[in-house]
PDB file of N, CA and C in Angstrom:
ATOM      1  N   ASP A 296       4.571 -15.808  -8.760  1.00 64.00           N
ATOM      2  CA  ASP A 296       3.583 -16.165  -7.760  1.00 64.00           C
ATOM      3  C   ASP A 296       2.286 -16.567  -8.472  1.00 64.00           C
ATOM      4  N   PRO A 297       1.797 -17.784  -8.276  1.00 72.00           N
ATOM      5  CA  PRO A 297       0.591 -18.222  -8.972  1.00 72.00           C
ATOM      6  C   PRO A 297      -0.668 -17.457  -8.577  1.00 72.00           C
ATOM      7  N   SER A 298      -0.642 -16.784  -7.418  1.00 77.00           N
ATOM      8  CA  SER A 298      -1.844 -16.066  -6.996  1.00 77.00           C
ATOM      9  C   SER A 298      -1.937 -14.665  -7.585  1.00 77.00           C
ATOM     10  N   GLY A 299      -0.892 -14.189  -8.256  1.00 85.00           N
ATOM     11  CA  GLY A 299      -0.942 -12.871  -8.868  1.00 85.00           C
ATOM     12  C   GLY A 299       0.366 -12.122  -8.752  1.00 85.00           C
ATOM     13  N   THR A 300       0.327 -10.860  -9.124  1.00 89.00           N
ATOM     14  CA  THR A 300       1.513 -10.006  -9.133  1.00 89.00           C
ATOM     15  C   THR A 300       1.417  -8.975  -8.026  1.00 89.00           C
ATOM     16  N   PHE A 301       2.463  -8.881  -7.198  1.00 89.00           N
ATOM     17  CA  PHE A 301       2.528  -7.915  -6.105  1.00 89.00           C
ATOM     18  C   PHE A 301       3.472  -6.788  -6.501  1.00 89.00           C
ATOM     19  N   VAL A 302       3.035  -5.544  -6.289  1.00 91.00           N
ATOM     20  CA  VAL A 302       3.848  -4.366  -6.610  1.00 91.00           C
ATOM     21  C   VAL A 302       3.891  -3.463  -5.391  1.00 91.00           C
ATOM     22  N   GLN A 303       5.101  -3.048  -5.017  1.00 91.00           N
ATOM     23  CA  GLN A 303       5.269  -2.119  -3.896  1.00 91.00           C
ATOM     24  C   GLN A 303       6.032  -0.906  -4.392  1.00 91.00           C
ATOM     25  N   LEU A 304       5.478   0.287  -4.140  1.00 91.00           N
ATOM     26  CA  LEU A 304       6.095   1.544  -4.567  1.00 91.00           C
ATOM     27  C   LEU A 304       6.352   2.416  -3.350  1.00 91.00           C
ATOM     28  N   ARG A 305       7.535   2.998  -3.269  1.00 89.00           N
ATOM     29  CA  ARG A 305       7.853   3.963  -2.215  1.00 89.00           C
ATOM     30  C   ARG A 305       8.278   5.254  -2.914  1.00 89.00           C
ATOM     31  N   LEU A 306       7.563   6.333  -2.629  1.00 87.00           N
ATOM     32  CA  LEU A 306       7.807   7.621  -3.271  1.00 87.00           C
ATOM     33  C   LEU A 306       8.177   8.663  -2.226  1.00 87.00           C
ATOM     34  N   HIS A 307       9.174   9.466  -2.543  1.00 85.00           N
ATOM     35  CA  HIS A 307       9.560  10.584  -1.685  1.00 85.00           C
ATOM     36  C   HIS A 307       9.157  11.854  -2.425  1.00 85.00           C
ATOM     37  N   LEU A 308       8.196  12.578  -1.882  1.00 84.00           N
ATOM     38  CA  LEU A 308       7.653  13.762  -2.541  1.00 84.00           C
ATOM     39  C   LEU A 308       8.238  15.029  -1.942  1.00 84.00           C
ATOM     40  N   VAL A 309       8.298  16.086  -2.746  1.00 84.00           N
ATOM     41  CA  VAL A 309       8.726  17.400  -2.271  1.00 84.00           C
ATOM     42  C   VAL A 309       7.794  18.450  -2.851  1.00 84.00           C
ATOM     43  N   GLN A 310       7.598  19.528  -2.092  1.00 84.00           N
ATOM     44  CA  GLN A 310       6.813  20.639  -2.603  1.00 84.00           C
ATOM     45  C   GLN A 310       7.691  21.468  -3.529  1.00 84.00           C
ATOM     46  N   THR A 311       7.062  21.993  -4.595  1.00 84.00           N
ATOM     47  CA  THR A 311       7.806  22.790  -5.575  1.00 84.00           C
ATOM     48  C   THR A 311       7.225  24.192  -5.675  1.00 84.00           C
ATOM     49  N   SER A 312       7.913  25.015  -6.431  1.00 82.00           N
ATOM     50  CA  SER A 312       7.482  26.404  -6.618  1.00 82.00           C
ATOM     51  C   SER A 312       6.317  26.520  -7.593  1.00 82.00           C
ATOM     52  N   CYS A 313       6.013  25.471  -8.332  1.00 82.00           N
ATOM     53  CA  CYS A 313       4.901  25.514  -9.287  1.00 82.00           C
ATOM     54  C   CYS A 313       3.577  25.316  -8.559  1.00 82.00           C
ATOM     55  N   GLY A 314       2.613  26.136  -8.924  1.00 77.00           N
ATOM     56  CA  GLY A 314       1.295  26.019  -8.318  1.00 77.00           C
ATOM     57  C   GLY A 314       0.455  24.937  -8.971  1.00 77.00           C
ATOM     58  N   LYS A 315      -0.645  24.584  -8.322  1.00 75.00           N
ATOM     59  CA  LYS A 315      -1.537  23.553  -8.865  1.00 75.00           C
ATOM     60  C   LYS A 315      -2.224  24.008 -10.147  1.00 75.00           C
ATOM     61  N   ARG A 316      -2.539  25.265 -10.234  1.00 74.00           N
ATOM     62  CA  ARG A 316      -3.329  25.785 -11.346  1.00 74.00           C
ATOM     63  C   ARG A 316      -2.489  26.092 -12.589  1.00 74.00           C
ATOM     64  N   THR A 317      -1.175  26.177 -12.437  1.00 67.00           N
ATOM     65  CA  THR A 317      -0.343  26.525 -13.589  1.00 67.00           C
ATOM     66  C   THR A 317      -0.157  25.306 -14.482  1.00 67.00           C
ATOM     67  N   PRO A 318       0.058  25.526 -15.770  1.00 71.00           N
ATOM     68  CA  PRO A 318       0.327  24.393 -16.665  1.00 71.00           C
ATOM     69  C   PRO A 318       1.571  23.631 -16.190  1.00 71.00           C
ATOM     70  N   ARG A 319       1.587  22.352 -16.462  1.00 68.00           N
ATOM     71  CA  ARG A 319       2.715  21.505 -16.032  1.00 68.00           C
ATOM     72  C   ARG A 319       4.022  22.005 -16.641  1.00 68.00           C
ATOM     73  N   ARG A 320       4.981  22.261 -15.747  1.00 67.00           N
ATOM     74  CA  ARG A 320       6.306  22.684 -16.203  1.00 67.00           C
ATOM     75  C   ARG A 320       7.329  21.677 -15.705  1.00 67.00           C
ATOM     76  N   GLN A 321       8.391  21.508 -16.448  1.00 73.00           N
ATOM     77  CA  GLN A 321       9.436  20.554 -16.084  1.00 73.00           C
ATOM     78  C   GLN A 321      10.485  21.157 -15.155  1.00 73.00           C
ATOM     79  N   ASN A 322      10.535  22.474 -15.059  1.00 80.00           N
ATOM     80  CA  ASN A 322      11.616  23.112 -14.310  1.00 80.00           C
ATOM     81  C   ASN A 322      11.134  23.727 -12.996  1.00 80.00           C
ATOM     82  N   CYS A 323      10.272  23.079 -12.267  1.00 83.00           N
ATOM     83  CA  CYS A 323       9.817  23.576 -10.975  1.00 83.00           C
ATOM     84  C   CYS A 323      10.902  23.300  -9.942  1.00 83.00           C
ATOM     85  N   ARG A 324      11.307  24.322  -9.210  1.00 85.00           N
ATOM     86  CA  ARG A 324      12.367  24.102  -8.228  1.00 85.00           C
ATOM     87  C   ARG A 324      11.753  23.684  -6.889  1.00 85.00           C
ATOM     88  N   PRO A 325      12.414  22.772  -6.181  1.00 86.00           N
ATOM     89  CA  PRO A 325      11.915  22.328  -4.865  1.00 86.00           C
ATOM     90  C   PRO A 325      12.025  23.462  -3.846  1.00 86.00           C
ATOM     91  N   LEU A 326      11.050  23.535  -2.967  1.00 87.00           N
ATOM     92  CA  LEU A 326      11.070  24.536  -1.910  1.00 87.00           C
ATOM     93  C   LEU A 326      11.786  23.968  -0.684  1.00 87.00           C
ATOM     94  N   GLU A 327      12.640  24.763  -0.109  1.00 86.00           N
ATOM     95  CA  GLU A 327      13.402  24.334   1.066  1.00 86.00           C
ATOM     96  C   GLU A 327      12.531  24.386   2.321  1.00 86.00           C
ATOM     97  N   ASN A 328      12.841  23.545   3.274  1.00 83.00           N
ATOM     98  CA  ASN A 328      12.176  23.510   4.588  1.00 83.00           C
ATOM     99  C   ASN A 328      10.666  23.355   4.492  1.00 83.00           C
ATOM    100  N   ARG A 329      10.202  22.553   3.553  1.00 79.00           N
ATOM    101  CA  ARG A 329       8.770  22.276   3.407  1.00 79.00           C
ATOM    102  C   ARG A 329       8.519  20.808   3.689  1.00 79.00           C
ATOM    103  N   ARG A 330       7.254  20.443   3.670  1.00 75.00           N
ATOM    104  CA  ARG A 330       6.894  19.039   3.897  1.00 75.00           C
ATOM    105  C   ARG A 330       7.528  18.151   2.844  1.00 75.00           C
ATOM    106  N   LYS A 331       7.997  16.983   3.292  1.00 78.00           N
ATOM    107  CA  LYS A 331       8.565  15.996   2.380  1.00 78.00           C
ATOM    108  C   LYS A 331       7.978  14.625   2.729  1.00 78.00           C
ATOM    109  N   PRO A 332       6.726  14.410   2.368  1.00 80.00           N
ATOM    110  CA  PRO A 332       6.099  13.134   2.739  1.00 80.00           C
ATOM    111  C   PRO A 332       6.699  11.957   1.974  1.00 80.00           C
ATOM    112  N   THR A 333       6.720  10.820   2.645  1.00 82.00           N
ATOM    113  CA  THR A 333       7.107   9.570   2.023  1.00 82.00           C
ATOM    114  C   THR A 333       5.838   8.752   1.859  1.00 82.00           C
ATOM    115  N   CYS A 334       5.583   8.301   0.654  1.00 87.00           N
ATOM    116  CA  CYS A 334       4.361   7.549   0.366  1.00 87.00           C
ATOM    117  C   CYS A 334       4.704   6.098   0.057  1.00 87.00           C
ATOM    118  N   LEU A 335       3.860   5.214   0.535  1.00 88.00           N
ATOM    119  CA  LEU A 335       4.007   3.801   0.258  1.00 88.00           C
ATOM    120  C   LEU A 335       2.699   3.311  -0.343  1.00 88.00           C
ATOM    121  N   ALA A 336       2.799   2.592  -1.439  1.00 91.00           N
ATOM    122  CA  ALA A 336       1.620   2.021  -2.089  1.00 91.00           C
ATOM    123  C   ALA A 336       1.922   0.566  -2.416  1.00 91.00           C
ATOM    124  N   CYS A 337       0.995  -0.322  -2.057  1.00 92.00           N
ATOM    125  CA  CYS A 337       1.134  -1.746  -2.350  1.00 92.00           C
ATOM    126  C   CYS A 337      -0.112  -2.201  -3.095  1.00 92.00           C
ATOM    127  N   TYR A 338       0.093  -2.976  -4.142  1.00 92.00           N
ATOM    128  CA  TYR A 338      -1.012  -3.488  -4.955  1.00 92.00           C
ATOM    129  C   TYR A 338      -0.801  -4.968  -5.217  1.00 92.00           C
ATOM    130  N   LYS A 339      -1.899  -5.715  -5.277  1.00 91.00           N
ATOM    131  CA  LYS A 339      -1.854  -7.121  -5.678  1.00 91.00           C
ATOM    132  C   LYS A 339      -2.837  -7.281  -6.824  1.00 91.00           C
ATOM    133  N   PHE A 340      -2.334  -7.735  -7.973  1.00 90.00           N
ATOM    134  CA  PHE A 340      -3.135  -7.939  -9.178  1.00 90.00           C
ATOM    135  C   PHE A 340      -3.308  -9.434  -9.413  1.00 90.00           C
ATOM    136  N   ASP A 341      -4.456  -9.816  -9.963  1.00 87.00           N
ATOM    137  CA  ASP A 341      -4.649 -11.225 -10.305  1.00 87.00           C
ATOM    138  C   ASP A 341      -3.905 -11.550 -11.595  1.00 87.00           C
ATOM    139  N   ARG A 342      -3.974 -12.812 -12.016  1.00 84.00           N
ATOM    140  CA  ARG A 342      -3.209 -13.270 -13.170  1.00 84.00           C
ATOM    141  C   ARG A 342      -3.999 -13.219 -14.473  1.00 84.00           C
ATOM    142  N   GLY A 343      -5.142 -12.571 -14.502  1.00 81.00           N
ATOM    143  CA  GLY A 343      -5.984 -12.530 -15.694  1.00 81.00           C
ATOM    144  C   GLY A 343      -5.371 -11.734 -16.841  1.00 81.00           C
ATOM    145  N   ASP A 344      -5.981 -11.872 -18.030  1.00 82.00           N
ATOM    146  CA  ASP A 344      -5.524 -11.122 -19.202  1.00 82.00           C
ATOM    147  C   ASP A 344      -5.662  -9.614 -18.974  1.00 82.00           C
ATOM    148  N   VAL A 345      -6.742  -9.229 -18.309  1.00 84.00           N
ATOM    149  CA  VAL A 345      -6.935  -7.842 -17.901  1.00 84.00           C
ATOM    150  C   VAL A 345      -6.859  -7.849 -16.374  1.00 84.00           C
ATOM    151  N   PRO A 346      -5.659  -7.582 -15.813  1.00 83.00           N
ATOM    152  CA  PRO A 346      -5.477  -7.729 -14.366  1.00 83.00           C
ATOM    153  C   PRO A 346      -6.434  -6.867 -13.564  1.00 83.00           C
ATOM    154  N   LYS A 347      -6.990  -7.469 -12.515  1.00 88.00           N
ATOM    155  CA  LYS A 347      -7.854  -6.767 -11.581  1.00 88.00           C
ATOM    156  C   LYS A 347      -7.103  -6.637 -10.264  1.00 88.00           C
ATOM    157  N   VAL A 348      -7.376  -5.561  -9.539  1.00 89.00           N
ATOM    158  CA  VAL A 348      -6.737  -5.338  -8.246  1.00 89.00           C
ATOM    159  C   VAL A 348      -7.422  -6.224  -7.211  1.00 89.00           C
ATOM    160  N   LEU A 349      -6.654  -7.140  -6.617  1.00 89.00           N
ATOM    161  CA  LEU A 349      -7.189  -8.000  -5.564  1.00 89.00           C
ATOM    162  C   LEU A 349      -7.218  -7.272  -4.227  1.00 89.00           C
ATOM    163  N   ASP A 350      -6.175  -6.487  -3.963  1.00 89.00           N
ATOM    164  CA  ASP A 350      -6.081  -5.750  -2.707  1.00 89.00           C
ATOM    165  C   ASP A 350      -5.102  -4.603  -2.915  1.00 89.00           C
ATOM    166  N   LYS A 351      -5.215  -3.562  -2.070  1.00 91.00           N
ATOM    167  CA  LYS A 351      -4.317  -2.420  -2.193  1.00 91.00           C
ATOM    168  C   LYS A 351      -4.175  -1.726  -0.850  1.00 91.00           C
ATOM    169  N   TYR A 352      -3.105  -0.975  -0.704  1.00 90.00           N
ATOM    170  CA  TYR A 352      -2.848  -0.188   0.504  1.00 90.00           C
ATOM    171  C   TYR A 352      -2.069   1.053   0.098  1.00 90.00           C
ATOM    172  N   HIS A 353      -2.466   2.227   0.622  1.00 89.00           N
ATOM    173  CA  HIS A 353      -1.768   3.488   0.363  1.00 89.00           C
ATOM    174  C   HIS A 353      -1.561   4.198   1.688  1.00 89.00           C
ATOM    175  N   ASN A 354      -0.415   4.837   1.851  1.00 87.00           N
ATOM    176  CA  ASN A 354      -0.195   5.682   3.014  1.00 87.00           C
ATOM    177  C   ASN A 354       0.879   6.708   2.679  1.00 87.00           C
ATOM    178  N   CYS A 355       0.582   7.977   2.945  1.00 83.00           N
ATOM    179  CA  CYS A 355       1.558   9.060   2.793  1.00 83.00           C
ATOM    180  C   CYS A 355       1.681   9.758   4.135  1.00 83.00           C
ATOM    181  N   GLY A 356       2.899   9.857   4.612  1.00 69.00           N
ATOM    182  CA  GLY A 356       3.118  10.522   5.893  1.00 69.00           C
ATOM    183  C   GLY A 356       4.410  11.303   5.856  1.00 69.00           C
ATOM    184  N   PRO A 357       4.553  12.268   6.756  1.00 61.00           N
ATOM    185  CA  PRO A 357       5.782  13.063   6.789  1.00 61.00           C
ATOM    186  C   PRO A 357       6.959  12.193   7.214  1.00 61.00           C
ATOM    187  N   SER A 358       8.129  12.427   6.609  1.00 56.00           N
ATOM    188  CA  SER A 358       9.309  11.625   6.914  1.00 56.00           C
ATOM    189  C   SER A 358       9.914  11.984   8.264  1.00 56.00           C
ATOM    190  N   HIS A 359       9.575  13.142   8.818  1.00 57.00           N
ATOM    191  CA  HIS A 359      10.152  13.584  10.086  1.00 57.00           C
ATOM    192  C   HIS A 359       9.246  13.271  11.282  1.00 57.00           C
ATOM    193  N   HIS A 360       8.161  12.561  11.067  1.00 57.00           N
ATOM    194  CA  HIS A 360       7.183  12.288  12.113  1.00 57.00           C
ATOM    195  C   HIS A 360       7.817  11.525  13.267  1.00 57.00           C
ATOM    196  N   LEU A 361       7.429  11.858  14.500  1.00 57.00           N
ATOM    197  CA  LEU A 361       8.010  11.220  15.682  1.00 57.00           C
ATOM    198  C   LEU A 361       7.728   9.725  15.740  1.00 57.00           C
ATOM    199  N   ALA A 362       6.589   9.305  15.233  1.00 67.00           N
ATOM    200  CA  ALA A 362       6.203   7.886  15.291  1.00 67.00           C
ATOM    201  C   ALA A 362       6.533   7.177  13.977  1.00 67.00           C
ATOM    202  N   ALA A 363       7.592   7.595  13.304  1.00 70.00           N
ATOM    203  CA  ALA A 363       7.924   7.042  11.993  1.00 70.00           C
ATOM    204  C   ALA A 363       8.168   5.539  12.056  1.00 70.00           C
ATOM    205  N   LYS A 364       8.783   5.064  13.130  1.00 73.00           N
ATOM    206  CA  LYS A 364       9.064   3.623  13.243  1.00 73.00           C
ATOM    207  C   LYS A 364       7.770   2.823  13.312  1.00 73.00           C
ATOM    208  N   GLU A 365       6.812   3.297  14.112  1.00 76.00           N
ATOM    209  CA  GLU A 365       5.532   2.611  14.224  1.00 76.00           C
ATOM    210  C   GLU A 365       4.771   2.645  12.909  1.00 76.00           C
ATOM    211  N   ILE A 366       4.828   3.767  12.215  1.00 78.00           N
ATOM    212  CA  ILE A 366       4.155   3.888  10.921  1.00 78.00           C
ATOM    213  C   ILE A 366       4.785   2.921   9.923  1.00 78.00           C
ATOM    214  N   ARG A 367       6.118   2.844   9.918  1.00 79.00           N
ATOM    215  CA  ARG A 367       6.813   1.942   8.999  1.00 79.00           C
ATOM    216  C   ARG A 367       6.453   0.483   9.288  1.00 79.00           C
ATOM    217  N   GLN A 368       6.364   0.112  10.576  1.00 81.00           N
ATOM    218  CA  GLN A 368       5.983  -1.256  10.932  1.00 81.00           C
ATOM    219  C   GLN A 368       4.560  -1.562  10.489  1.00 81.00           C
ATOM    220  N   ARG A 369       3.643  -0.609  10.674  1.00 84.00           N
ATOM    221  CA  ARG A 369       2.261  -0.804  10.243  1.00 84.00           C
ATOM    222  C   ARG A 369       2.187  -0.930   8.722  1.00 84.00           C
ATOM    223  N   ASP A 370       2.946  -0.067   8.022  1.00 85.00           N
ATOM    224  CA  ASP A 370       2.981  -0.131   6.564  1.00 85.00           C
ATOM    225  C   ASP A 370       3.469  -1.490   6.084  1.00 85.00           C
ATOM    226  N   GLU A 371       4.527  -2.011   6.706  1.00 86.00           N
ATOM    227  CA  GLU A 371       5.066  -3.310   6.316  1.00 86.00           C
ATOM    228  C   GLU A 371       4.045  -4.421   6.540  1.00 86.00           C
ATOM    229  N   ALA A 372       3.332  -4.368   7.670  1.00 87.00           N
ATOM    230  CA  ALA A 372       2.313  -5.375   7.966  1.00 87.00           C
ATOM    231  C   ALA A 372       1.164  -5.296   6.962  1.00 87.00           C
ATOM    232  N   GLU A 373       0.731  -4.083   6.647  1.00 87.00           N
ATOM    233  CA  GLU A 373      -0.360  -3.907   5.684  1.00 87.00           C
ATOM    234  C   GLU A 373       0.052  -4.403   4.296  1.00 87.00           C
ATOM    235  N   CYS A 374       1.292  -4.119   3.897  1.00 88.00           N
ATOM    236  CA  CYS A 374       1.760  -4.571   2.581  1.00 88.00           C
ATOM    237  C   CYS A 374       1.899  -6.088   2.534  1.00 88.00           C
ATOM    238  N   ARG A 375       2.314  -6.714   3.640  1.00 86.00           N
ATOM    239  CA  ARG A 375       2.374  -8.178   3.677  1.00 86.00           C
ATOM    240  C   ARG A 375       0.984  -8.764   3.493  1.00 86.00           C
ATOM    241  N   ALA A 376      -0.023  -8.144   4.116  1.00 87.00           N
ATOM    242  CA  ALA A 376      -1.399  -8.617   3.969  1.00 87.00           C
ATOM    243  C   ALA A 376      -1.858  -8.477   2.517  1.00 87.00           C
ATOM    244  N   VAL A 377      -1.485  -7.371   1.867  1.00 86.00           N
ATOM    245  CA  VAL A 377      -1.838  -7.179   0.455  1.00 86.00           C
ATOM    246  C   VAL A 377      -1.141  -8.233  -0.398  1.00 86.00           C
ATOM    247  N   GLU A 378       0.128  -8.502  -0.096  1.00 86.00           N
ATOM    248  CA  GLU A 378       0.889  -9.485  -0.869  1.00 86.00           C
ATOM    249  C   GLU A 378       0.279 -10.879  -0.750  1.00 86.00           C
ATOM    250  N   ASP A 379      -0.292 -11.193   0.411  1.00 85.00           N
ATOM    251  CA  ASP A 379      -0.887 -12.510   0.632  1.00 85.00           C
ATOM    252  C   ASP A 379      -2.289 -12.650   0.045  1.00 85.00           C
ATOM    253  N   ALA A 380      -2.856 -11.572  -0.474  1.00 82.00           N
ATOM    254  CA  ALA A 380      -4.212 -11.625  -1.027  1.00 82.00           C
ATOM    255  C   ALA A 380      -4.277 -12.644  -2.153  1.00 82.00           C
ATOM    256  N   GLY A 381      -5.262 -13.497  -2.105  1.00 75.00           N
ATOM    257  CA  GLY A 381      -5.485 -14.471  -3.158  1.00 75.00           C
ATOM    258  C   GLY A 381      -4.663 -15.738  -3.040  1.00 75.00           C
ATOM    259  N   LYS A 382      -3.775 -15.845  -2.060  1.00 74.00           N
ATOM    260  CA  LYS A 382      -2.916 -17.020  -1.941  1.00 74.00           C
ATOM    261  C   LYS A 382      -3.637 -18.221  -1.356  1.00 74.00           C
ATOM    262  N   ALA A 383      -4.341 -18.026  -0.254  1.00 62.00           N
ATOM    263  CA  ALA A 383      -4.924 -19.163   0.454  1.00 62.00           C
ATOM    264  C   ALA A 383      -6.438 -19.163   0.334  1.00 62.00           C
ATOM    265  N   THR A 384      -6.921 -19.262  -0.890  1.00 53.00           N
ATOM    266  CA  THR A 384      -8.376 -19.246  -1.071  1.00 53.00           C
ATOM    267  C   THR A 384      -9.017 -20.530  -0.559  1.00 53.00           C
ATOM    268  N   ASP A 385      -8.272 -21.647  -0.525  1.00 49.00           N
ATOM    269  CA  ASP A 385      -8.845 -22.894  -0.020  1.00 49.00           C
ATOM    270  C   ASP A 385      -8.813 -22.956   1.501  1.00 49.00           C
ATOM    271  N   ALA A 386      -8.099 -22.045   2.157  1.00 50.00           N
ATOM    272  CA  ALA A 386      -7.998 -22.045   3.610  1.00 50.00           C
ATOM    273  C   ALA A 386      -8.963 -21.039   4.232  1.00 50.00           C
ATOM    274  N   LEU A 387      -9.992 -20.679   3.502  1.00 50.00           N
ATOM    275  CA  LEU A 387     -10.963 -19.711   3.988  1.00 50.00           C
ATOM    276  C   LEU A 387     -11.727 -20.280   5.169  1.00 50.00           C
ATOM    277  N   TYR A 388     -11.814 -19.532   6.255  1.00 49.00           N
ATOM    278  CA  TYR A 388     -12.561 -19.968   7.426  1.00 49.00           C
ATOM    279  C   TYR A 388     -13.820 -19.137   7.538  1.00 49.00           C
ATOM    280  N   LEU A 389     -14.940 -19.792   7.620  1.00 49.00           N
ATOM    281  CA  LEU A 389     -16.218 -19.120   7.810  1.00 49.00           C
ATOM    282  C   LEU A 389     -16.753 -19.466   9.184  1.00 49.00           C
ATOM    283  N   PRO A 390     -17.442 -18.533   9.848  1.00 53.00           N
ATOM    284  CA  PRO A 390     -17.990 -18.823  11.169  1.00 53.00           C
ATOM    285  C   PRO A 390     -18.886 -20.066  11.133  1.00 53.00           C
ATOM    286  N   GLY A 391     -18.695 -20.940  12.083  1.00 53.00           N
ATOM    287  CA  GLY A 391     -19.503 -22.152  12.170  1.00 53.00           C
ATOM    288  C   GLY A 391     -18.939 -23.321  11.387  1.00 53.00           C
ATOM    289  N   MET A 392     -17.904 -23.114  10.573  1.00 47.00           N
ATOM    290  CA  MET A 392     -17.351 -24.178   9.752  1.00 47.00           C
ATOM    291  C   MET A 392     -16.799 -25.312  10.619  1.00 47.00           C
ATOM    292  N   PHE A 393     -16.080 -24.976  11.677  1.00 51.00           N
ATOM    293  CA  PHE A 393     -15.481 -25.983  12.539  1.00 51.00           C
ATOM    294  C   PHE A 393     -16.569 -26.793  13.238  1.00 51.00           C
ATOM    295  N   ALA A 394     -17.580 -26.116  13.776  1.00 50.00           N
ATOM    296  CA  ALA A 394     -18.651 -26.816  14.478  1.00 50.00           C
ATOM    297  C   ALA A 394     -19.404 -27.734  13.524  1.00 50.00           C
ATOM    298  N   PHE A 395     -19.638 -27.296  12.291  1.00 47.00           N
ATOM    299  CA  PHE A 395     -20.359 -28.103  11.332  1.00 47.00           C
ATOM    300  C   PHE A 395     -19.576 -29.361  10.964  1.00 47.00           C
ATOM    301  N   SER A 396     -18.273 -29.225  10.707  1.00 45.00           N
ATOM    302  CA  SER A 396     -17.467 -30.379  10.336  1.00 45.00           C
ATOM    303  C   SER A 396     -17.333 -31.329  11.509  1.00 45.00           C
ATOM    304  N   LYS A 397     -17.286 -30.852  12.737  1.00 47.00           N
ATOM    305  CA  LYS A 397     -17.211 -31.723  13.915  1.00 47.00           C
ATOM    306  C   LYS A 397     -18.522 -32.473  14.086  1.00 47.00           C
ATOM    307  N   GLY A 398     -19.641 -31.825  13.800  1.00 48.00           N
ATOM    308  CA  GLY A 398     -20.951 -32.465  13.937  1.00 48.00           C
ATOM    309  C   GLY A 398     -21.132 -33.613  12.956  1.00 48.00           C
ATOM    310  N   LEU A 399     -20.539 -33.499  11.766  1.00 51.00           N
ATOM    311  CA  LEU A 399     -20.625 -34.560  10.774  1.00 51.00           C
ATOM    312  C   LEU A 399     -19.845 -35.804  11.193  1.00 51.00           C
ATOM    313  N   GLN A 400     -18.765 -35.624  11.945  1.00 52.00           N
ATOM    314  CA  GLN A 400     -17.936 -36.738  12.355  1.00 52.00           C
ATOM    315  C   GLN A 400     -18.561 -37.513  13.524  1.00 52.00           C
ATOM    316  N   ALA A 401     -19.422 -36.898  14.287  1.00 47.00           N
ATOM    317  CA  ALA A 401     -19.981 -37.537  15.496  1.00 47.00           C
ATOM    318  C   ALA A 401     -20.995 -38.604  15.176  1.00 47.00           C
TER     319      ALA A 401
END
């Protein structure tokens, strides 16, 4: 994509027996019947030597939520908007642009 690089990440998280304050351990066991949020992150980077973030979107929500379908649809729409960042820079519309161009033609 000439406008940059789009990255979409979907993570399924689980709570573990390790506490926040304890040193990082590799053998933390998952806790049963706890929250299991699903996180979605979308990023759009420009094409520079040192890529800059053009746009981003993050959302973490429980996987058992009653409105999961609506959340998923909103997430997809937000990620599409992030993916489109930087594509149509020449199609930028500013307030008054149409009226000004029409006035020049008259």
